[in-house]
Tab-separated table of C-alpha atoms and ligand atoms in Angstrom:
chain	number	residue	atom	x	y	z
A	1	MET	CA	-258.412	10.851	-75.427
A	2	GLU	CA	-256.924	11.080	-71.497
A	3	LYS	CA	-253.689	11.445	-72.499
A	4	GLU	CA	-254.452	14.305	-74.887
A	5	ASN	CA	-256.553	16.035	-71.859
A	6	ASN	CA	-253.540	15.484	-69.567
A	7	ASN	CA	-251.049	17.049	-72.090
A	8	THR	CA	-253.486	20.279	-72.708
A	9	THR	CA	-253.799	20.683	-68.966
A	10	PHE	CA	-250.035	20.262	-68.712
A	11	GLN	CA	-249.459	22.822	-71.712
A	12	GLU	CA	-251.600	25.251	-69.946
A	13	ARG	CA	-249.509	24.818	-66.849
A	14	ILE	CA	-246.650	25.685	-68.702
A	15	ASP	CA	-248.303	28.788	-70.680
A	16	LYS	CA	-249.050	30.012	-67.026
A	17	GLY	CA	-245.370	29.821	-66.245
A	18	GLU	CA	-246.269	27.182	-63.333
A	19	THR	CA	-243.234	25.147	-62.441
A	20	ILE	CA	-243.203	21.712	-62.907
A	21	GLU	CA	-242.117	19.577	-60.153
A	22	PRO	CA	-240.848	15.695	-60.216
A	23	LYS	CA	-243.884	14.126	-58.908
A	24	ASP	CA	-246.372	16.070	-61.380
A	25	GLN	CA	-247.838	14.680	-64.374
A	26	MET	CA	-245.795	15.017	-67.145
A	27	PRO	CA	-245.661	13.926	-71.348
A	28	GLU	CA	-243.078	11.155	-71.577
A	29	ARG	CA	-241.312	13.280	-74.145
A	30	TYR	CA	-240.977	16.026	-71.918
A	31	ARG	CA	-239.301	13.866	-69.315
A	32	GLN	CA	-237.052	12.348	-71.682
A	33	GLN	CA	-236.240	15.677	-73.576
A	34	LEU	CA	-234.966	17.094	-69.823
A	35	ILE	CA	-233.189	13.506	-69.069
A	36	ARG	CA	-231.520	14.186	-72.229
A	37	MET	CA	-230.748	17.683	-71.824
A	38	MET	CA	-229.668	17.868	-68.214
A	39	SER	CA	-227.540	14.529	-68.616
A	40	GLN	CA	-225.604	16.280	-71.204
A	41	HIS	CA	-225.336	19.157	-69.114
A	42	ALA	CA	-223.849	17.419	-66.110
A	43	HIS	CA	-221.437	15.567	-68.585
A	44	SER	CA	-220.185	18.442	-69.613
A	45	GLU	CA	-219.387	19.951	-66.153
A	46	ILE	CA	-217.588	16.937	-65.220
A	47	VAL	CA	-215.503	16.690	-68.585
A	48	GLY	CA	-215.234	20.173	-68.129
A	49	MET	CA	-213.031	20.064	-65.110
A	50	LEU	CA	-210.208	18.432	-67.408
A	51	PRO	CA	-208.980	21.315	-69.435
A	52	GLU	CA	-208.658	23.385	-66.402
A	53	GLY	CA	-207.819	20.710	-64.158
A	54	ASN	CA	-204.524	20.214	-66.423
A	55	TRP	CA	-203.019	23.486	-65.378
A	56	ILE	CA	-203.395	23.240	-61.756
A	57	THR	CA	-200.149	22.234	-60.792
A	58	ARG	CA	-198.387	24.616	-63.254
A	59	ALA	CA	-200.567	27.506	-61.930
A	60	PRO	CA	-198.092	30.717	-61.893
A	61	SER	CA	-198.919	31.771	-58.434
A	62	LEU	CA	-200.244	30.479	-55.020
A	63	ARG	CA	-203.316	32.976	-55.414
A	64	ARG	CA	-203.981	31.911	-59.119
A	65	LYS	CA	-203.643	28.141	-57.845
A	66	MET	CA	-206.214	28.493	-54.987
A	67	ILE	CA	-208.694	30.260	-57.449
A	68	LEU	CA	-208.125	27.701	-60.152
A	69	LEU	CA	-208.457	24.935	-57.661
A	70	SER	CA	-211.747	26.332	-56.235
A	71	LYS	CA	-213.318	26.667	-59.696
A	72	VAL	CA	-212.641	23.268	-60.899
A	73	GLN	CA	-214.092	21.752	-57.496
A	74	ASP	CA	-217.390	24.313	-58.321
A	75	GLU	CA	-217.460	22.617	-61.631
A	76	ALA	CA	-217.675	19.102	-59.935
A	77	GLY	CA	-220.509	20.179	-57.731
A	78	HIS	CA	-222.533	21.629	-60.911
A	79	GLY	CA	-222.036	18.100	-62.327
A	80	LEU	CA	-223.222	16.512	-59.100
A	81	TYR	CA	-226.387	18.878	-58.753
A	82	LEU	CA	-227.294	18.343	-62.283
A	83	TYR	CA	-227.125	14.249	-61.756
A	84	SER	CA	-229.127	14.767	-58.751
A	85	ALA	CA	-231.318	16.650	-60.829
A	86	THR	CA	-231.676	14.263	-63.417
A	87	GLU	CA	-232.472	11.430	-60.887
A	88	THR	CA	-235.473	13.248	-60.228
A	89	LEU	CA	-236.835	12.248	-63.587
A	90	GLY	CA	-236.480	8.550	-62.939
A	91	ALA	CA	-233.110	8.364	-64.478
A	92	SER	CA	-230.655	5.936	-62.776
A	93	ARG	CA	-227.170	7.885	-62.326
A	94	GLN	CA	-225.322	4.563	-63.223
A	95	GLU	CA	-226.871	4.372	-66.608
A	96	VAL	CA	-226.364	8.002	-67.283
A	97	ILE	CA	-222.648	7.831	-66.119
A	98	ASP	CA	-222.223	4.614	-68.316
A	99	ASP	CA	-223.267	6.475	-71.132
A	100	LEU	CA	-220.519	8.872	-70.815
A	101	LEU	CA	-217.827	6.412	-70.463
A	102	ASN	CA	-218.965	4.358	-73.105
A	103	GLY	CA	-218.753	7.283	-75.606
A	104	HIS	CA	-222.512	6.957	-76.270
A	105	ALA	CA	-223.480	10.374	-74.726
A	106	LYS	CA	-222.988	14.001	-75.768
A	107	TYR	CA	-221.312	16.684	-73.937
A	108	SER	CA	-220.386	20.106	-74.638
A	109	SER	CA	-218.191	20.275	-77.810
A	110	ILE	CA	-215.931	23.027	-76.296
A	111	PHE	CA	-213.956	20.504	-73.926
A	112	ASN	CA	-212.759	18.712	-76.750
A	113	TYR	CA	-209.891	21.261	-77.292
A	114	PRO	CA	-206.677	21.172	-75.645
A	115	THR	CA	-205.265	24.024	-73.054
A	116	LEU	CA	-202.174	24.928	-74.487
A	117	SER	CA	-200.962	27.766	-72.351
A	118	TRP	CA	-201.940	29.234	-68.856
A	119	ALA	CA	-203.627	32.278	-71.122
A	120	ASP	CA	-206.106	29.200	-72.142
A	121	ILE	CA	-207.034	28.813	-68.389
A	122	ALA	CA	-207.734	33.004	-68.257
A	123	VAL	CA	-210.059	32.696	-71.811
A	124	ILE	CA	-211.829	29.717	-70.722
A	125	GLY	CA	-212.999	31.415	-67.651
A	126	TRP	CA	-214.084	34.716	-69.631
A	127	LEU	CA	-215.412	33.179	-72.890
A	128	VAL	CA	-216.331	29.712	-71.807
A	129	ASP	CA	-217.917	30.471	-68.580
A	130	GLY	CA	-219.186	33.796	-70.010
A	131	ALA	CA	-221.066	31.713	-72.560
A	132	ALA	CA	-222.489	29.144	-69.918
A	133	ILE	CA	-223.725	32.248	-67.927
A	134	ILE	CA	-225.647	33.794	-70.932
A	135	ASN	CA	-227.381	30.396	-71.578
A	136	GLN	CA	-227.621	28.867	-67.978
A	137	THR	CA	-229.533	32.605	-67.152
A	138	MET	CA	-232.195	31.778	-69.250
A	139	LEU	CA	-232.248	28.088	-67.966
A	140	ALA	CA	-232.651	29.229	-64.434
A	141	ARG	CA	-236.219	30.561	-65.472
A	142	SER	CA	-236.685	26.930	-67.041
A	143	SER	CA	-240.316	25.286	-66.325
A	144	TYR	CA	-238.693	22.263	-64.564
A	145	GLY	CA	-238.110	23.254	-61.069
A	146	PRO	CA	-235.160	20.961	-60.075
A	147	TYR	CA	-233.195	22.476	-63.126
A	148	ALA	CA	-234.340	25.898	-62.613
A	149	ARG	CA	-233.264	25.701	-59.092
A	150	ALA	CA	-229.848	24.256	-59.699
A	151	MET	CA	-229.149	26.812	-62.589
A	152	VAL	CA	-229.737	29.487	-59.927
A	153	ARG	CA	-226.684	28.213	-57.700
A	154	ILE	CA	-224.779	27.408	-60.482
A	155	CYS	CA	-224.930	30.819	-62.349
A	156	LYS	CA	-223.805	32.684	-59.291
A	157	GLU	CA	-220.578	30.406	-59.093
A	158	GLU	CA	-220.097	31.019	-62.806
A	159	SER	CA	-220.240	34.582	-62.416
A	160	PHE	CA	-217.253	34.370	-60.004
A	161	HIS	CA	-215.541	32.066	-62.595
A	162	LYS	CA	-216.139	34.640	-65.626
A	163	LYS	CA	-214.821	37.497	-63.339
A	164	GLN	CA	-211.489	35.826	-62.376
A	165	GLY	CA	-211.052	34.721	-66.012
A	166	TYR	CA	-211.671	38.475	-67.431
A	167	GLU	CA	-209.329	40.004	-64.592
A	168	MET	CA	-206.774	37.609	-65.828
A	169	VAL	CA	-207.589	38.325	-69.317
A	170	ALA	CA	-206.771	42.190	-68.607
A	171	THR	CA	-203.806	41.545	-66.592
A	172	MET	CA	-202.130	39.540	-69.554
A	173	ALA	CA	-203.452	42.029	-72.092
A	174	ASP	CA	-201.607	44.853	-69.931
A	175	GLY	CA	-198.585	42.962	-69.369
A	176	THR	CA	-195.489	42.025	-71.231
A	177	PRO	CA	-195.043	41.917	-75.201
A	178	GLU	CA	-195.024	37.872	-74.540
A	179	GLN	CA	-198.171	37.719	-72.391
A	180	GLN	CA	-200.205	39.838	-74.625
A	181	GLU	CA	-198.987	37.560	-77.659
A	182	MET	CA	-200.071	34.562	-75.258
A	183	ILE	CA	-203.666	35.736	-74.564
A	184	GLN	CA	-204.270	37.102	-78.100
A	185	ASP	CA	-203.470	33.549	-79.202
A	186	ALA	CA	-205.825	31.934	-76.616
A	187	VAL	CA	-208.439	34.237	-77.818
A	188	ASN	CA	-207.695	33.447	-81.438
A	189	ARG	CA	-208.263	29.667	-80.689
A	190	TRP	CA	-211.177	29.586	-78.360
A	191	TRP	CA	-213.456	32.279	-80.163
A	192	TRP	CA	-214.883	30.313	-82.561
A	193	PRO	CA	-215.288	27.021	-80.578
A	194	THR	CA	-216.991	29.144	-77.859
A	195	LEU	CA	-219.528	30.206	-80.516
A	196	MET	CA	-220.249	26.783	-81.066
A	197	MET	CA	-221.271	25.975	-77.792
A	198	PHE	CA	-224.657	27.541	-78.323
A	199	GLY	CA	-225.690	24.831	-80.719
A	200	PRO	CA	-226.643	24.712	-84.451
A	201	HIS	CA	-228.357	27.733	-86.211
A	202	ASP	CA	-232.367	27.521	-85.064
A	203	GLU	CA	-233.065	26.205	-88.307
A	204	ASP	CA	-231.045	23.409	-87.991
A	205	SER	CA	-231.716	22.780	-84.541
A	206	PRO	CA	-234.115	19.780	-83.971
A	207	ASN	CA	-234.838	20.455	-80.341
A	208	SER	CA	-235.295	24.136	-79.915
A	209	ALA	CA	-239.062	24.414	-80.725
A	210	GLU	CA	-240.072	21.755	-78.540
A	211	LEU	CA	-237.750	22.974	-75.623
A	212	ILE	CA	-239.353	26.392	-75.970
A	213	LYS	CA	-242.898	25.333	-76.241
A	214	TRP	CA	-242.276	23.594	-73.062
A	215	GLY	CA	-240.626	26.417	-71.409
A	216	VAL	CA	-237.509	24.528	-70.865
A	217	LYS	CA	-235.446	26.897	-72.949
A	218	SER	CA	-237.135	30.767	-73.495
A	219	LYS	CA	-234.474	31.682	-76.363
A	220	THR	CA	-233.054	30.113	-79.313
A	221	ASN	CA	-229.412	29.164	-79.934
A	222	ASP	CA	-228.828	31.922	-82.311
A	223	GLU	CA	-230.288	34.428	-79.942
A	224	LEU	CA	-228.143	33.447	-77.099
A	225	ARG	CA	-224.989	33.559	-79.558
A	226	GLN	CA	-225.851	37.029	-80.684
A	227	SER	CA	-226.164	38.118	-76.916
A	228	PHE	CA	-222.742	36.575	-76.096
A	229	VAL	CA	-221.089	38.063	-79.191
A	230	ASP	CA	-222.473	41.717	-78.339
A	231	ARG	CA	-221.397	41.570	-74.852
A	232	HIS	CA	-217.900	39.804	-75.457
A	233	VAL	CA	-216.783	41.787	-78.451
A	234	GLN	CA	-217.098	45.060	-76.255
A	235	GLU	CA	-215.374	43.305	-73.199
A	236	ALA	CA	-212.311	42.278	-75.783
A	237	HIS	CA	-212.247	45.932	-77.268
A	238	THR	CA	-212.206	47.161	-73.666
A	239	VAL	CA	-208.919	45.293	-72.656
A	240	GLY	CA	-207.173	45.809	-76.325
A	241	LEU	CA	-207.702	42.363	-77.754
A	242	GLU	CA	-208.776	41.580	-81.199
A	243	ILE	CA	-211.577	39.192	-82.330
A	244	PRO	CA	-210.416	36.521	-84.923
A	245	ASP	CA	-212.912	37.335	-87.202
A	246	PRO	CA	-212.545	39.689	-90.504
A	247	ASP	CA	-216.209	39.964	-91.061
A	248	LEU	CA	-217.056	41.122	-87.886
A	249	LYS	CA	-218.863	44.623	-87.721
A	250	PHE	CA	-221.426	46.826	-85.913
A	251	ASN	CA	-225.009	47.165	-87.433
A	252	GLU	CA	-225.629	50.694	-86.131
A	253	GLU	CA	-229.436	50.309	-87.041
A	254	THR	CA	-230.022	46.948	-84.964
A	255	GLY	CA	-227.173	47.785	-82.315
A	256	HIS	CA	-225.634	44.011	-82.648
A	257	TRP	CA	-222.479	43.031	-83.804
A	258	VAL	CA	-222.349	40.974	-87.207
A	259	PHE	CA	-220.050	38.270	-87.389
A	260	GLY	CA	-218.985	35.634	-89.658
A	261	GLU	CA	-220.176	32.087	-90.373
A	262	ILE	CA	-219.158	29.197	-87.925
A	263	ASP	CA	-217.428	26.252	-89.636
A	264	TRP	CA	-220.385	23.747	-89.002
A	265	ASP	CA	-218.433	20.770	-90.051
A	266	GLU	CA	-215.910	21.386	-87.438
A	267	PHE	CA	-218.511	21.435	-84.971
A	268	TRP	CA	-220.074	18.214	-86.014
A	269	ASN	CA	-216.670	16.493	-86.396
A	270	VAL	CA	-216.088	17.157	-82.551
A	271	VAL	CA	-219.705	16.415	-81.719
A	272	LYS	CA	-219.397	13.113	-83.553
A	273	GLY	CA	-216.234	12.487	-81.160
A	274	ASN	CA	-213.371	13.297	-83.351
A	275	GLY	CA	-212.135	16.571	-81.996
A	276	PRO	CA	-208.565	17.017	-80.975
A	277	MET	CA	-209.236	15.816	-77.617
A	278	ASN	CA	-212.355	13.642	-77.541
A	279	ARG	CA	-210.602	10.320	-77.228
A	280	GLN	CA	-208.148	11.634	-74.429
A	281	ARG	CA	-211.073	13.154	-72.450
A	282	ILE	CA	-212.887	10.115	-72.325
A	283	ASN	CA	-210.013	7.994	-71.704
A	284	THR	CA	-209.263	10.053	-68.778
A	285	ARG	CA	-212.937	9.901	-67.319
A	286	ARG	CA	-212.954	6.052	-67.615
A	287	GLU	CA	-209.510	5.787	-65.457
A	288	ALA	CA	-210.671	8.373	-62.982
A	289	HIS	CA	-214.229	6.360	-62.624
A	290	GLU	CA	-212.221	2.933	-62.453
A	291	ASN	CA	-210.025	4.605	-59.621
A	292	GLY	CA	-212.977	5.775	-57.736
A	293	LYS	CA	-214.267	2.285	-57.184
A	294	TRP	CA	-213.209	1.626	-53.992
A	295	VAL	CA	-214.798	5.206	-52.668
A	296	ARG	CA	-218.391	4.174	-54.427
A	297	GLU	CA	-218.071	0.707	-52.729
A	298	ALA	CA	-216.864	2.066	-49.262
A	299	ALA	CA	-219.725	4.716	-49.572
A	300	GLU	CA	-222.318	1.803	-49.820
A	301	GLU	CA	-221.020	-0.299	-47.338
A	302	TYR	CA	-221.502	2.473	-44.957
A	303	ALA	CA	-224.947	3.575	-46.043
A	304	ARG	CA	-225.785	-0.078	-46.003
A	305	LYS	CA	-224.286	-0.663	-42.012
A	306	GLN	CA	-226.235	2.736	-41.175
A	307	LYS	CA	-229.285	1.773	-42.708
A	308	LEU	CA	-229.045	-1.679	-40.756
A	309	SER	CA	-227.932	-0.002	-37.490
A	310	GLU	CA	-231.066	2.352	-37.932
A	311	GLU	CA	-233.416	-0.695	-38.197
A	312	LYS	CA	-232.346	-2.042	-35.187
A	313	ALA	CA	-232.623	1.135	-33.302
A	314	SER	CA	-235.988	1.388	-34.259
B	401	FAQ	N1	-221.666	20.346	-77.965
B	401	FAQ	O1	-231.076	20.685	-81.362
B	401	FAQ	P1	-230.176	21.340	-80.799
B	401	FAQ	C1	-220.237	24.841	-68.865
B	401	FAQ	C2	-226.326	18.617	-79.882
B	401	FAQ	S1	-221.468	23.866	-69.379
B	401	FAQ	C3	-222.308	19.099	-77.984
B	401	FAQ	O2	-229.670	22.597	-80.737
B	401	FAQ	P2	-230.655	21.421	-78.020
B	401	FAQ	C4	-219.721	25.251	-67.575
B	401	FAQ	C5	-227.504	18.458	-79.101
B	401	FAQ	O3	-227.056	18.068	-77.631
B	401	FAQ	C6	-221.898	23.720	-71.018
B	401	FAQ	N2	-223.608	18.746	-78.628
B	401	FAQ	O4	-230.082	20.824	-79.050
B	401	FAQ	C7	-218.259	25.256	-67.432
B	401	FAQ	C8	-228.345	17.829	-80.040
B	401	FAQ	O5	-228.284	16.339	-80.228
B	401	FAQ	P3	-229.024	15.352	-79.414
B	401	FAQ	C9	-223.084	23.063	-71.154
B	401	FAQ	C10	-224.344	19.931	-78.908
B	401	FAQ	O6	-230.564	20.704	-76.659
B	401	FAQ	C11	-217.450	26.127	-67.860
B	401	FAQ	C12	-228.025	18.311	-81.273
B	401	FAQ	O7	-226.660	18.756	-81.028
B	401	FAQ	N3	-224.198	23.702	-71.261
B	401	FAQ	O8	-219.646	25.332	-69.786
B	401	FAQ	C13	-223.916	20.851	-78.930
B	401	FAQ	O9	-232.049	22.292	-77.969
B	401	FAQ	C14	-216.254	25.897	-67.849
B	401	FAQ	C15	-228.840	19.225	-81.811
B	401	FAQ	O10	-229.097	20.393	-81.256
B	401	FAQ	C16	-225.162	22.893	-71.502
B	401	FAQ	O11	-225.262	21.853	-71.351
B	401	FAQ	C17	-222.763	21.308	-78.138
B	401	FAQ	N4	-222.092	22.564	-78.241
B	401	FAQ	O12	-229.683	22.826	-77.670
B	401	FAQ	C18	-217.699	24.030	-66.981
B	401	FAQ	C19	-226.423	23.759	-71.292
B	401	FAQ	N5	-224.927	21.695	-78.993
B	401	FAQ	O13	-229.172	15.430	-78.025
B	401	FAQ	C20	-216.249	23.747	-66.923
B	401	FAQ	C21	-227.734	22.971	-71.322
B	401	FAQ	C22	-225.959	20.875	-79.927
B	401	FAQ	O14	-230.538	15.629	-79.942
B	401	FAQ	C23	-215.412	24.741	-67.352
B	401	FAQ	N6	-227.966	22.446	-72.607
B	401	FAQ	N7	-225.588	20.006	-79.556
B	401	FAQ	O15	-228.479	14.127	-79.822
B	401	FAQ	C24	-228.120	23.650	-73.577
B	401	FAQ	O16	-228.596	24.836	-73.535
B	401	FAQ	C25	-228.693	23.165	-74.897
B	401	FAQ	O17	-228.797	21.498	-74.948
B	401	FAQ	C26	-227.866	23.325	-76.141
B	401	FAQ	C27	-228.069	22.723	-77.497
B	401	FAQ	C28	-227.717	24.800	-76.395
B	401	FAQ	C29	-226.402	22.969	-75.971
């Protein structure tokens, strides 16, 4: 009975638009849902460094290299904020990271596709960051304070990422025939996987209703996907690029673009670990984690010594 009363109070707070902070009472299921979603999000930022990191040494100019380096560093920072925010819910960072390295944790399907040419870097900035912004602008209004605040900062950085991506897309689309071919080929390969980032259709999304009830999400997967399509079809046409969807057409009555069906078999195959790059991504993360062991040990030892000397001084 007491639990029910607490939950009612909690729901009333959510309905009033109040922010929930780490020490507030919350239903266990709310906590678990946030740990699930925020840790998957943190992993996505960290694994998301790999497809672009692959091209840092091959950037076509110093300017492009500096931008890409700082973008990839930003993604690392996003992962770290999000791991910290997940810890505020009582999750242990080590366990969360172990889950990723053991292959038990999910992360965004999009990062299991290869980056085959420099044009892919332009298209990731434009489409993948573009999709991330649409999703994360909503999450900046999420009911859980630490997540919402992390999203505000992350969205500012993602906006820069998208702008640099679109500027590169526009440059290539206006370039030599080879550059135009490269950029169109990259759009053809990344368009559908980007639509998959928003998750399954609403009727196949087991978590959405609960997350919306608790104010974690305020829009459904399909609503966000539609916003993405409406915005990015326009941007593609502005720079003379085609969207690889024969069913794409504008509905004058609704003011929205109608688009073809996503290949859900491909989506679930990638989510289950069988995408083109899943194994390589996890192996690369494992190797990086192993190579960074001495840094973690040194940091822990430093913190231990600092604590000892502070105790002595007091
Ligand atoms: N990939 O019931 P729903 C970025 C899973 S960050 C893999 O609809 P929910 C920045 C889902 O986890 C990109 N798995 O789930 C960047 C669930 O499985 P579970 C990441 C997916 O939570 C840019 C099951 O399917 N962004 O791009 C995917 O309501 C460039 C059923 O799904 C976030 O993580 C997927 N695409 O909605 C970095 C944002 N979709 O856990 C580098 C936060 C669904 O029950 C370079 N997350 N699944 O076993 C979210 O907004 C949500 O969690 C969704 C999924 C929308 C991803």
